[in-house]
PDB file of N, CA, C and O in Angstrom:
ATOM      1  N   UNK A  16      12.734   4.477  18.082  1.00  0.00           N
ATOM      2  CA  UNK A  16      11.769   3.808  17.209  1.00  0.00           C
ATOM      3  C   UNK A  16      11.765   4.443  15.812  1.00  0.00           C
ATOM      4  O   UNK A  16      11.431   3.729  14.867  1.00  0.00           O
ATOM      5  N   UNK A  17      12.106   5.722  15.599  1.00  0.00           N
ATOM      6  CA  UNK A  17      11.795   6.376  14.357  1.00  0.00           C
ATOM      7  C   UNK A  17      12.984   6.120  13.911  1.00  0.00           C
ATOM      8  O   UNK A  17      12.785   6.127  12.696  1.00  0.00           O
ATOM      9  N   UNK A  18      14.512   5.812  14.122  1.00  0.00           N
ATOM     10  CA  UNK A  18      15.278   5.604  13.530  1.00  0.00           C
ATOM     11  C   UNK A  18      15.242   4.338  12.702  1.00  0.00           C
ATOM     12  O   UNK A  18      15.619   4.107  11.553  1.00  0.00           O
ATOM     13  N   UNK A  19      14.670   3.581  13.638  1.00  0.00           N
ATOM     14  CA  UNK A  19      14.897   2.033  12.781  1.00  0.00           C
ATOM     15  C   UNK A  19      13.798   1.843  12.206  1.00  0.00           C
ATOM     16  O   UNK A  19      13.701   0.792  11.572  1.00  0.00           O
ATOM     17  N   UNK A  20      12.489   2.884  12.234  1.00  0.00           N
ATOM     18  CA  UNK A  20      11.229   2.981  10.456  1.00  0.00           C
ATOM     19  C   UNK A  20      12.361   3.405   9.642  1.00  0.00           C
ATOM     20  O   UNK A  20      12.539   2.862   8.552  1.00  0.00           O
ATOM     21  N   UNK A  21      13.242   4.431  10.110  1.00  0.00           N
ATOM     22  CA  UNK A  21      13.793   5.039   8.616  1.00  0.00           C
ATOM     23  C   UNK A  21      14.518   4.098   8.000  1.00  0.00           C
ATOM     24  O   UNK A  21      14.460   4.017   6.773  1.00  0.00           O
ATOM     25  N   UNK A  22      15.476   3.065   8.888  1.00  0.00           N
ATOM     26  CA  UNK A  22      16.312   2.381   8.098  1.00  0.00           C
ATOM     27  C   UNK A  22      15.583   1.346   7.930  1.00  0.00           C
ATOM     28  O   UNK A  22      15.863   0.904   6.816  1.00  0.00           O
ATOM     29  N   UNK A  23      14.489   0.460   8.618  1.00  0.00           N
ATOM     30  CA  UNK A  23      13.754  -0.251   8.269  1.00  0.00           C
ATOM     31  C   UNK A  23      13.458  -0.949   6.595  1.00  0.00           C
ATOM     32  O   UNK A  23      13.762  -1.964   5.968  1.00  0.00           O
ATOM     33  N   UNK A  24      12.572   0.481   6.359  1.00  0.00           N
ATOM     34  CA  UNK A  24      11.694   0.999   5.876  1.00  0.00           C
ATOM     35  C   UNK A  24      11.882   2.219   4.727  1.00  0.00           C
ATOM     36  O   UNK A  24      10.971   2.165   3.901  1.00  0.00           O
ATOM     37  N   UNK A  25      12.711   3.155   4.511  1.00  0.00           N
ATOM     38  CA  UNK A  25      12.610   4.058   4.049  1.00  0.00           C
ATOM     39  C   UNK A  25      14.586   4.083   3.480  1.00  0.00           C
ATOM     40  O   UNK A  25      14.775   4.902   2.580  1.00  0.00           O
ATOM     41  N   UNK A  26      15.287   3.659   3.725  1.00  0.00           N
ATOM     42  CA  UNK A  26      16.332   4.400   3.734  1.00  0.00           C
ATOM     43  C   UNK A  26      16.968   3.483   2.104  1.00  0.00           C
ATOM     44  O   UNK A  26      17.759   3.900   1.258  1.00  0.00           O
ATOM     45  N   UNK A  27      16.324   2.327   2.170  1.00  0.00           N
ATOM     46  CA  UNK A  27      16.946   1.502   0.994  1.00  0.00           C
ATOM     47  C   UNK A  27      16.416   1.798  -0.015  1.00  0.00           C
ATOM     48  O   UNK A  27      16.749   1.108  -0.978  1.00  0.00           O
ATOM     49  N   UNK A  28      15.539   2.742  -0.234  1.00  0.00           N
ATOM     50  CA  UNK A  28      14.416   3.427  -1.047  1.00  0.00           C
ATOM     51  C   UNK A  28      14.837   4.599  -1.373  1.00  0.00           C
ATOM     52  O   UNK A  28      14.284   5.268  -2.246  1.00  0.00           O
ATOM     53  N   UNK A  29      15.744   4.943  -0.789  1.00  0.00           N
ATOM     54  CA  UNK A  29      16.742   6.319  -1.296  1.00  0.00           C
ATOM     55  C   UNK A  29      15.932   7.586  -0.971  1.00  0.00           C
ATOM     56  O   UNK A  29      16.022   8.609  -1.651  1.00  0.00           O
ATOM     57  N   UNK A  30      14.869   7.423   0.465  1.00  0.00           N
ATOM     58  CA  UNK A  30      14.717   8.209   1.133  1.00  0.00           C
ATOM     59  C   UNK A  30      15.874   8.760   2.135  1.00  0.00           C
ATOM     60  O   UNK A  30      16.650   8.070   2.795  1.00  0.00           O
ATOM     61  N   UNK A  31      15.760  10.700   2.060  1.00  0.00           N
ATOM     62  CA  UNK A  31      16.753  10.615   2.890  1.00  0.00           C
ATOM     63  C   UNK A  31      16.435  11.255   4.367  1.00  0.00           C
ATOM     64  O   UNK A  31      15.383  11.863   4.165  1.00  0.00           O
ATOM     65  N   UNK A  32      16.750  11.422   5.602  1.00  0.00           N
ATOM     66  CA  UNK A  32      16.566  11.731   6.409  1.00  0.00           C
ATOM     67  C   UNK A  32      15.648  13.031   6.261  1.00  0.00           C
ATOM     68  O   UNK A  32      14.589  13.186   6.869  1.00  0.00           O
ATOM     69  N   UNK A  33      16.296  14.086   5.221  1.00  0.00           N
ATOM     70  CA  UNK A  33      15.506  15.122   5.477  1.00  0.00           C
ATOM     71  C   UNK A  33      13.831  14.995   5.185  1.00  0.00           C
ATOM     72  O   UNK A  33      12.986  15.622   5.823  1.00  0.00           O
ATOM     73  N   UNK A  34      13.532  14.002   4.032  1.00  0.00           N
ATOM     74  CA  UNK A  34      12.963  13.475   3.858  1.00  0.00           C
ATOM     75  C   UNK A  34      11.688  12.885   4.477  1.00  0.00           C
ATOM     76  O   UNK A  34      10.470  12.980   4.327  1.00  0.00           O
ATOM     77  N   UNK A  35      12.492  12.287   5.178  1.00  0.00           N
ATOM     78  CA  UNK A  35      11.867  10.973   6.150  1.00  0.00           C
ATOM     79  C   UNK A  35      10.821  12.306   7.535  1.00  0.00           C
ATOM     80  O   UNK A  35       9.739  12.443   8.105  1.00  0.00           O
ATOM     81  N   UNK A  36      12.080  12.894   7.391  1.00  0.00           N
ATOM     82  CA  UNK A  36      11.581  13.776   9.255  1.00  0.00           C
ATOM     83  C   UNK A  36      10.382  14.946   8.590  1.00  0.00           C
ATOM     84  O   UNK A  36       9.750  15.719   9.310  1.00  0.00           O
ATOM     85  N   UNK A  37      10.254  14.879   7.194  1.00  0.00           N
ATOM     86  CA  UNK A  37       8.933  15.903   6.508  1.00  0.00           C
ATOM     87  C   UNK A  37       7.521  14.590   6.569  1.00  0.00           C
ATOM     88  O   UNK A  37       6.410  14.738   7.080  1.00  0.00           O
ATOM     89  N   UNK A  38       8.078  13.354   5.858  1.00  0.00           N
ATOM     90  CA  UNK A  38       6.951  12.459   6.321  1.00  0.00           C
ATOM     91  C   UNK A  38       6.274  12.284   7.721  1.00  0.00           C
ATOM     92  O   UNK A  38       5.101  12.225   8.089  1.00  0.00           O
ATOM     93  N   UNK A  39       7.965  12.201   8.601  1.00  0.00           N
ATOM     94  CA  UNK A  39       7.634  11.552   9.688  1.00  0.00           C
ATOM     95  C   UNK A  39       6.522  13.176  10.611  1.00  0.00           C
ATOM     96  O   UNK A  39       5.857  12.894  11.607  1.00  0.00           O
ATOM     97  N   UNK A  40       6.526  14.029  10.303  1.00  0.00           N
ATOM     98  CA  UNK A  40       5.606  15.529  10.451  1.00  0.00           C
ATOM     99  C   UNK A  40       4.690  15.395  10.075  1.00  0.00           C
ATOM    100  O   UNK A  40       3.906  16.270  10.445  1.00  0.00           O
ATOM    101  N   UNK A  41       4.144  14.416   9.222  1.00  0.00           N
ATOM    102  CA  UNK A  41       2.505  14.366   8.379  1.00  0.00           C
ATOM    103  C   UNK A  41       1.929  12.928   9.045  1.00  0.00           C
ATOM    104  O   UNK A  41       0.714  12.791   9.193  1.00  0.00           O
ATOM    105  N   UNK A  42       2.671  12.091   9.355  1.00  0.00           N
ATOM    106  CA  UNK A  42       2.253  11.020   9.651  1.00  0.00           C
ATOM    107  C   UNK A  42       1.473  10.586  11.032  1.00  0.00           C
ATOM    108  O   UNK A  42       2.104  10.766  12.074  1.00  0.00           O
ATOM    109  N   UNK A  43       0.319  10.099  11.111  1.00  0.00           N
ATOM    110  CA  UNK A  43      -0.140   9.624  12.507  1.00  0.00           C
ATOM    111  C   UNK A  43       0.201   8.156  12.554  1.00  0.00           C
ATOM    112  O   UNK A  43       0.602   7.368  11.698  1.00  0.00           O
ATOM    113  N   UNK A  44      -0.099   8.040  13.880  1.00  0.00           N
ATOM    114  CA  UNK A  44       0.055   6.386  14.232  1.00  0.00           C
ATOM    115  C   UNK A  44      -1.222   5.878  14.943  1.00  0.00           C
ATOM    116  O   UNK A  44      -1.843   6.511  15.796  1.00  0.00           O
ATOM    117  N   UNK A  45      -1.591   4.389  14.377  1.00  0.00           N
ATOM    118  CA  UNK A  45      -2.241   4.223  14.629  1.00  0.00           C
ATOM    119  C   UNK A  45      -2.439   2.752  15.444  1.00  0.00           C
ATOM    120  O   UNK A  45      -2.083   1.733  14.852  1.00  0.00           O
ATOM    121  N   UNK A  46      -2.920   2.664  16.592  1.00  0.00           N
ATOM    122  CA  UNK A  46      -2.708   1.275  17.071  1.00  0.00           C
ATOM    123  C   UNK A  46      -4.047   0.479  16.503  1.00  0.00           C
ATOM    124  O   UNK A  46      -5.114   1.073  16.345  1.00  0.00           O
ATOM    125  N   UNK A  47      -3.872  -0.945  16.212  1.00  0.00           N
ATOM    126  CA  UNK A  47      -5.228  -1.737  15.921  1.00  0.00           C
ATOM    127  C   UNK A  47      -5.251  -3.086  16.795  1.00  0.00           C
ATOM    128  O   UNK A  47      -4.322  -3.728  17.285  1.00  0.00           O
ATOM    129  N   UNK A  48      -6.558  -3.275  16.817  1.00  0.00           N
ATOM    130  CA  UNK A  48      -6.502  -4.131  18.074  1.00  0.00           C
ATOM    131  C   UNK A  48      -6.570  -5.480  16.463  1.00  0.00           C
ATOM    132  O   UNK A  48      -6.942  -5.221  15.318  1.00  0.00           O
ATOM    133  N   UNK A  49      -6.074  -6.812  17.007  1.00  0.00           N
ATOM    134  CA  UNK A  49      -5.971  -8.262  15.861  1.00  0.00           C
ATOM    135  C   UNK A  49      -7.610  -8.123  15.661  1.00  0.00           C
ATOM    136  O   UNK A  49      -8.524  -7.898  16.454  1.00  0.00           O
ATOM    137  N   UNK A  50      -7.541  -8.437  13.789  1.00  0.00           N
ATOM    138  CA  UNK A  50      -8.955  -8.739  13.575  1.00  0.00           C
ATOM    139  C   UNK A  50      -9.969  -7.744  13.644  1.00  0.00           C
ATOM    140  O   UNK A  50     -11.158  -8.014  13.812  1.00  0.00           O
ATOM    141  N   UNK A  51      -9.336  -6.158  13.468  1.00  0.00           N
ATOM    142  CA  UNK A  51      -9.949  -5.177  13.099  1.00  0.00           C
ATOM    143  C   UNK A  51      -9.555  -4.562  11.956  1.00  0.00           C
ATOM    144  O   UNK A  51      -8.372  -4.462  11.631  1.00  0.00           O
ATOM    145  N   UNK A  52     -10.644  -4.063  11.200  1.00  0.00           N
ATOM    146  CA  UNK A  52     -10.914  -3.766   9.607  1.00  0.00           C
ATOM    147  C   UNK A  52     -10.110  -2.543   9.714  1.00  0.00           C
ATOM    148  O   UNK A  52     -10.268  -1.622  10.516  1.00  0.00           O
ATOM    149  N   UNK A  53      -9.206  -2.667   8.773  1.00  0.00           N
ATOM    150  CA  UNK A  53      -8.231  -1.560   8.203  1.00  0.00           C
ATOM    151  C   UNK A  53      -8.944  -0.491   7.517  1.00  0.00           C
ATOM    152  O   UNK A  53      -9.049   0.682   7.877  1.00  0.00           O
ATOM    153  N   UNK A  54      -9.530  -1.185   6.245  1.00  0.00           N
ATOM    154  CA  UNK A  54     -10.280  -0.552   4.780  1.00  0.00           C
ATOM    155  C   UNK A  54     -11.431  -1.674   4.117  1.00  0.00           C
ATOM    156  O   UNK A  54     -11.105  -2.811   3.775  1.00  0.00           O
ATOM    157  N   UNK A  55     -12.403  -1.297   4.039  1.00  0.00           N
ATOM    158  CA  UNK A  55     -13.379  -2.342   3.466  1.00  0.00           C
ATOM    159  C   UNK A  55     -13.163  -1.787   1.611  1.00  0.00           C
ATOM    160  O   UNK A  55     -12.809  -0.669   1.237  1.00  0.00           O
ATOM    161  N   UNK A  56     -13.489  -2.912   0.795  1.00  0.00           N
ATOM    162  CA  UNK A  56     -13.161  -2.703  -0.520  1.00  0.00           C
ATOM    163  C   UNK A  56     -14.212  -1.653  -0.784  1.00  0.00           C
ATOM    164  O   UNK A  56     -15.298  -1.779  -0.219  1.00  0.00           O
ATOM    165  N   UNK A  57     -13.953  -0.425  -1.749  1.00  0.00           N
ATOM    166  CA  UNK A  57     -15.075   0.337  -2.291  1.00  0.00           C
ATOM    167  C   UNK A  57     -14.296   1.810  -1.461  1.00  0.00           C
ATOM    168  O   UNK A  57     -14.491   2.881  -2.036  1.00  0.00           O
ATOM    169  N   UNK A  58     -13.708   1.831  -0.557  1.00  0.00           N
ATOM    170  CA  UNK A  58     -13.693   2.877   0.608  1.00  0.00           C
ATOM    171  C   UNK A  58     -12.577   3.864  -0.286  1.00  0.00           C
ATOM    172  O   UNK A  58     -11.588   3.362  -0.819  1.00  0.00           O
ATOM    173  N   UNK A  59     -12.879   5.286  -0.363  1.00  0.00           N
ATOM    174  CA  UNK A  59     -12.345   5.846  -0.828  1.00  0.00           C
ATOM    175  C   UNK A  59     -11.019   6.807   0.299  1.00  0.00           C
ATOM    176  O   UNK A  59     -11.115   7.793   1.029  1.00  0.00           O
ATOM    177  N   UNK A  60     -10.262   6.197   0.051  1.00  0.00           N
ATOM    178  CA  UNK A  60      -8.971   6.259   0.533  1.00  0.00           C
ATOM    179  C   UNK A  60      -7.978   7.905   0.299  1.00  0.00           C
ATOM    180  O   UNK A  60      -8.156   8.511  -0.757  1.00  0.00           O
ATOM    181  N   UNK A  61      -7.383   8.255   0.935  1.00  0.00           N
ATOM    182  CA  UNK A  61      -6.481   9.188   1.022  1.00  0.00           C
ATOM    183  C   UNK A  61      -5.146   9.147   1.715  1.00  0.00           C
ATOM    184  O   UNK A  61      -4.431  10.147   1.779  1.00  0.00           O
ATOM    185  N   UNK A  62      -4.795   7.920   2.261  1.00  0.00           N
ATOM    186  CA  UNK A  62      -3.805   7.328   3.238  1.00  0.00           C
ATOM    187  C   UNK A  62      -2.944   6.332   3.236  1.00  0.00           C
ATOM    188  O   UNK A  62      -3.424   5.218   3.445  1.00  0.00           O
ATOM    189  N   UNK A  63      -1.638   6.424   3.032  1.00  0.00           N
ATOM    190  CA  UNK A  63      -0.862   5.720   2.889  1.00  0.00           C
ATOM    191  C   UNK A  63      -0.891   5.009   4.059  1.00  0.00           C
ATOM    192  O   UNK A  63      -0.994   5.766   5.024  1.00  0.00           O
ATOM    193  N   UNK A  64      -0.827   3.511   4.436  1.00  0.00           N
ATOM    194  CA  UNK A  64      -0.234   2.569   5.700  1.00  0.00           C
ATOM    195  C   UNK A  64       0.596   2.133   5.823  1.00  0.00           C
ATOM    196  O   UNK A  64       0.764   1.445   4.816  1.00  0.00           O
ATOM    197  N   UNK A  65       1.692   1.978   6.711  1.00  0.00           N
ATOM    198  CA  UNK A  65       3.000   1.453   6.895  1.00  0.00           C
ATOM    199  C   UNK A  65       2.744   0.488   8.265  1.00  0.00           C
ATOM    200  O   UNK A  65       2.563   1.015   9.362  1.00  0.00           O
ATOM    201  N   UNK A  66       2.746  -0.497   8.143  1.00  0.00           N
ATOM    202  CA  UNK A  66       2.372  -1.523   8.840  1.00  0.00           C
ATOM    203  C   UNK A  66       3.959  -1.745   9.758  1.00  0.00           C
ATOM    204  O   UNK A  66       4.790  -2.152   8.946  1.00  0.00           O
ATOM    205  N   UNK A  67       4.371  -1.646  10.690  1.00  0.00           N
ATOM    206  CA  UNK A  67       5.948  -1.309  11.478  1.00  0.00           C
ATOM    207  C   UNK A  67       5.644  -2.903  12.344  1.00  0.00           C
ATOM    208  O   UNK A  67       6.453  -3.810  12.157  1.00  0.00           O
ATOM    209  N   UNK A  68       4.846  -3.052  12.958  1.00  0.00           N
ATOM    210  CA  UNK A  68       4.566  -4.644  14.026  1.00  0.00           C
ATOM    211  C   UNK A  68       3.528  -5.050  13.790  1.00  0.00           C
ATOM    212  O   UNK A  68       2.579  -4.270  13.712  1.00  0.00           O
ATOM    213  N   UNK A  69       3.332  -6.733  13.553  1.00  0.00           N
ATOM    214  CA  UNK A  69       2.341  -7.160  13.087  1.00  0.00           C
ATOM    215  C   UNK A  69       2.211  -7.917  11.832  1.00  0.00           C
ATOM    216  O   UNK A  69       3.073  -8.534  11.206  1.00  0.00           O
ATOM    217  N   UNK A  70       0.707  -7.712  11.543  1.00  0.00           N
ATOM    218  CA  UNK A  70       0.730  -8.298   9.653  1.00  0.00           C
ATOM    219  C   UNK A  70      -0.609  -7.950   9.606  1.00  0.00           C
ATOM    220  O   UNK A  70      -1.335  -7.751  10.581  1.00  0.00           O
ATOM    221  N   UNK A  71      -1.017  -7.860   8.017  1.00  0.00           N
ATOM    222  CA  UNK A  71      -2.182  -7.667   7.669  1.00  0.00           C
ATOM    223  C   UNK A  71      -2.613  -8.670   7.238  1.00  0.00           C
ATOM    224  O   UNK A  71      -1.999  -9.696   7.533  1.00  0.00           O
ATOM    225  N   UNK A  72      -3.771  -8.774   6.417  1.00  0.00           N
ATOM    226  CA  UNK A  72      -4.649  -9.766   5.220  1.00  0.00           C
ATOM    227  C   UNK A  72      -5.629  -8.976   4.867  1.00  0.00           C
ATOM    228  O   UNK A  72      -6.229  -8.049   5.410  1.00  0.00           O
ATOM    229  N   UNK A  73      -5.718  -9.879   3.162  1.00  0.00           N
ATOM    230  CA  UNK A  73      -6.956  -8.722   2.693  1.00  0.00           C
ATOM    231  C   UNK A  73      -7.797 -10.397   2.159  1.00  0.00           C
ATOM    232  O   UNK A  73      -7.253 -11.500   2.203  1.00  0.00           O
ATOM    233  N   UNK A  74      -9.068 -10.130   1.738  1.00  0.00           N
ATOM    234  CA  UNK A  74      -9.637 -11.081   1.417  1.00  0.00           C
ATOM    235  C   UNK A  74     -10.649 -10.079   0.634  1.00  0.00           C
ATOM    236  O   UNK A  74     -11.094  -8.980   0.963  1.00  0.00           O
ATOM    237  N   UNK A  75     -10.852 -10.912  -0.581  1.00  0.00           N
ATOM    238  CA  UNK A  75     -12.070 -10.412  -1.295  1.00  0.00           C
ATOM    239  C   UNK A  75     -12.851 -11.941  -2.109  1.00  0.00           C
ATOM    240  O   UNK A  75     -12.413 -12.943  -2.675  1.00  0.00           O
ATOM    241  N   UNK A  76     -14.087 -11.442  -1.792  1.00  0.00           N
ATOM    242  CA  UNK A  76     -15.557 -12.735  -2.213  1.00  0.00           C
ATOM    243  C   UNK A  76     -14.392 -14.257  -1.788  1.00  0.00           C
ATOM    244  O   UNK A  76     -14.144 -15.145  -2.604  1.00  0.00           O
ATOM    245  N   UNK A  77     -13.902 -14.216  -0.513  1.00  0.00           N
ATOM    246  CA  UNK A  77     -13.806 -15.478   0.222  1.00  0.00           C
ATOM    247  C   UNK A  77     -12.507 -15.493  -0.004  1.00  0.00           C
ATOM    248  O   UNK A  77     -12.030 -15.913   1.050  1.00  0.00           O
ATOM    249  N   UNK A  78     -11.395 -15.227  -0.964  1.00  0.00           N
ATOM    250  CA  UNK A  78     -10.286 -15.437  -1.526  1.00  0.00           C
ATOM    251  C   UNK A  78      -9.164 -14.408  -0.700  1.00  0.00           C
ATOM    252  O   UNK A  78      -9.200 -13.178  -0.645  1.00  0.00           O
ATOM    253  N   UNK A  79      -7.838 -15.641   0.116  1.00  0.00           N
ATOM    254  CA  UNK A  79      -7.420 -14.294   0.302  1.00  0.00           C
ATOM    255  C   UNK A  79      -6.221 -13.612  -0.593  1.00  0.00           C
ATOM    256  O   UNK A  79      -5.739 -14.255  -1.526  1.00  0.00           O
ATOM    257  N   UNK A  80      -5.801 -12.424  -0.311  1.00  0.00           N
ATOM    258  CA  UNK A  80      -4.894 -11.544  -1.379  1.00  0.00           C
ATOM    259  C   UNK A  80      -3.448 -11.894  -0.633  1.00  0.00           C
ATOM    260  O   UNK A  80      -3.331 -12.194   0.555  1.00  0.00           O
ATOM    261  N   UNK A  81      -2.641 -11.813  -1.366  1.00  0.00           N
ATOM    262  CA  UNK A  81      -1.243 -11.853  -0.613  1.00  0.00           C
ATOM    263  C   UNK A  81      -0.403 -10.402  -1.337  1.00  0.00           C
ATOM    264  O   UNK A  81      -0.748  -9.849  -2.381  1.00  0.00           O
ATOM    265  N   UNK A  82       0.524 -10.088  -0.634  1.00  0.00           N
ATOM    266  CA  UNK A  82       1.557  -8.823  -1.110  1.00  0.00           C
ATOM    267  C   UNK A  82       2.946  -8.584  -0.935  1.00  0.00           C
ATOM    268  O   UNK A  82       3.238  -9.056   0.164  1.00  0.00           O
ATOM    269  N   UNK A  83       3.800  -8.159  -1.394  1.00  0.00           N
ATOM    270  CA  UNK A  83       5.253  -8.483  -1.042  1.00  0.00           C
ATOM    271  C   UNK A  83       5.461  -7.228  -0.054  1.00  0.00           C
ATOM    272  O   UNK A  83       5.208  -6.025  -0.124  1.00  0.00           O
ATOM    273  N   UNK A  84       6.165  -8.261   1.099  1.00  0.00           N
ATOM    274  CA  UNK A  84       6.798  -7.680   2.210  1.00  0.00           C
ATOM    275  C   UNK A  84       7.692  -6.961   2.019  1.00  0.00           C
ATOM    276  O   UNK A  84       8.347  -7.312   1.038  1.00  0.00           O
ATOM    277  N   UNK A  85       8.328  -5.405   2.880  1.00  0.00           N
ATOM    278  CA  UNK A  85       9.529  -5.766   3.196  1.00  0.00           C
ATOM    279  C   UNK A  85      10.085  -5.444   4.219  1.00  0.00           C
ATOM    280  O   UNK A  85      10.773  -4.455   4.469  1.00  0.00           O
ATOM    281  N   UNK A  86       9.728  -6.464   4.953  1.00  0.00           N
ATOM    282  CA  UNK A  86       9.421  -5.883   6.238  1.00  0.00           C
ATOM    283  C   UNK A  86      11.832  -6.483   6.183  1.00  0.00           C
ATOM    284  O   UNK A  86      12.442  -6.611   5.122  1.00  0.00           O
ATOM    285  N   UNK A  87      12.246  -6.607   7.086  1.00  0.00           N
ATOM    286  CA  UNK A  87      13.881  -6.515   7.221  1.00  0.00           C
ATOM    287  C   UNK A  87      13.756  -8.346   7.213  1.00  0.00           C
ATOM    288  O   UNK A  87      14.417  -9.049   6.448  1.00  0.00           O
ATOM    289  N   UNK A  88      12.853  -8.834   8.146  1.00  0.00           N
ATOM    290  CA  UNK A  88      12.924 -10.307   7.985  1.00  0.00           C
ATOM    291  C   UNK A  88      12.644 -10.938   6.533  1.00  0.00           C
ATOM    292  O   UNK A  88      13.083 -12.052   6.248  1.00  0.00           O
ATOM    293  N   UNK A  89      11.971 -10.253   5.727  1.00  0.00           N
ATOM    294  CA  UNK A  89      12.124 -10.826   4.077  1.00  0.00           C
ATOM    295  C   UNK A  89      12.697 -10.426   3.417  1.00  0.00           C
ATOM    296  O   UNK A  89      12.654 -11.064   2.365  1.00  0.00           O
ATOM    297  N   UNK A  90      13.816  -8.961   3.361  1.00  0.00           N
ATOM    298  CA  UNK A  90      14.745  -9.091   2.347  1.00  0.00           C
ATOM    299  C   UNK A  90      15.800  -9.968   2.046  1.00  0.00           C
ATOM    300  O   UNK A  90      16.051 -10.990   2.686  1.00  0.00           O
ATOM    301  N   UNK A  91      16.771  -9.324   0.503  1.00  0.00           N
ATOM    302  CA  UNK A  91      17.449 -10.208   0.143  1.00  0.00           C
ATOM    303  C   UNK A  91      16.347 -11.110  -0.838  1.00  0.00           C
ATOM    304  O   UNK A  91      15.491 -10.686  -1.615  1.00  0.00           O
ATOM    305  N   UNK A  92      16.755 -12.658  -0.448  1.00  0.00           N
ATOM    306  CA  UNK A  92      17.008 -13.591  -1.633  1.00  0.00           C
ATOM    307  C   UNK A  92      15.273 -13.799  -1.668  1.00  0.00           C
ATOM    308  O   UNK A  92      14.683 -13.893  -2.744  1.00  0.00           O
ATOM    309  N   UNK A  93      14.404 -13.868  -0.062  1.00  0.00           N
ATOM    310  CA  UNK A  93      13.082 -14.350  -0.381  1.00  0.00           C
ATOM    311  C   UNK A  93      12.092 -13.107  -0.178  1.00  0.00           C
ATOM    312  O   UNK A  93      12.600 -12.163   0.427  1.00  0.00           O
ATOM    313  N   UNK A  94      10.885 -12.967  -0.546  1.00  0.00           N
ATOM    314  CA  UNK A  94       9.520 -12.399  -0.630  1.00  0.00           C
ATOM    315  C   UNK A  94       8.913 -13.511   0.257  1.00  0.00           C
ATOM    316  O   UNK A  94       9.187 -14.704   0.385  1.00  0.00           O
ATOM    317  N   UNK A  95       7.998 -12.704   0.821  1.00  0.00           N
ATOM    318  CA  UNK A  95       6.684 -13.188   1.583  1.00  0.00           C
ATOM    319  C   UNK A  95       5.886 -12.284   1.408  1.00  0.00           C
ATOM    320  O   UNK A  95       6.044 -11.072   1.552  1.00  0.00           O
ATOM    321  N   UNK A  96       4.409 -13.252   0.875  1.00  0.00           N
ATOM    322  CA  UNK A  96       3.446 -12.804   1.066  1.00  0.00           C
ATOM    323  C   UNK A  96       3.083 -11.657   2.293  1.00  0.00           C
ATOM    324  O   UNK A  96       4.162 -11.168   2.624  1.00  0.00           O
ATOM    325  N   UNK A  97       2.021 -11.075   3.054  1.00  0.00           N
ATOM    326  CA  UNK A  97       1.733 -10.819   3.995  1.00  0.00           C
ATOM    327  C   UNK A  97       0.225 -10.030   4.227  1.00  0.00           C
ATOM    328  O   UNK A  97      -0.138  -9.713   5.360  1.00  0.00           O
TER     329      UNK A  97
END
């Protein structure tokens, strides 16, 4: 599983292994059950998220936000929201 975050995720970014295995030492994982709050707006943050299975959404005053993927199914030629 940690090989294919790195190439996923990290390796086209000109992260390099040694790299990756100092992140992958700081990093927790976290499971979320669908339709549970990540971050409410205002929340003072210290944490990077790497979203690996799944998808998010953000919505603010009713509107929702979209963000560019990259997850392996949207590189290349298209972007998706997510």
């Amino acid at each position: 599983e940690q090989e294919r975050i790195f190439v996923d995720y990290f390796m086209d970014h000109g992260v390099t292994p040694l790299q990756f295995s100092w992140l992958e030492g700081k990093a927790q994982t976290n499971f979320m059950k669908k339709g549970e709050t990540l971050i409410h707006k205002g929340d003072m943050i210290d944490t990077v998220f790497l979203v690996v299975k799944g998808s998010t959404h953000a919505h603010i005053l009713g509107q929702r936000l979209t963000a560019v993927s990259s997850s392996p199914a949207t590189r290349g030629d298209q972007l998706e929201g997510g």
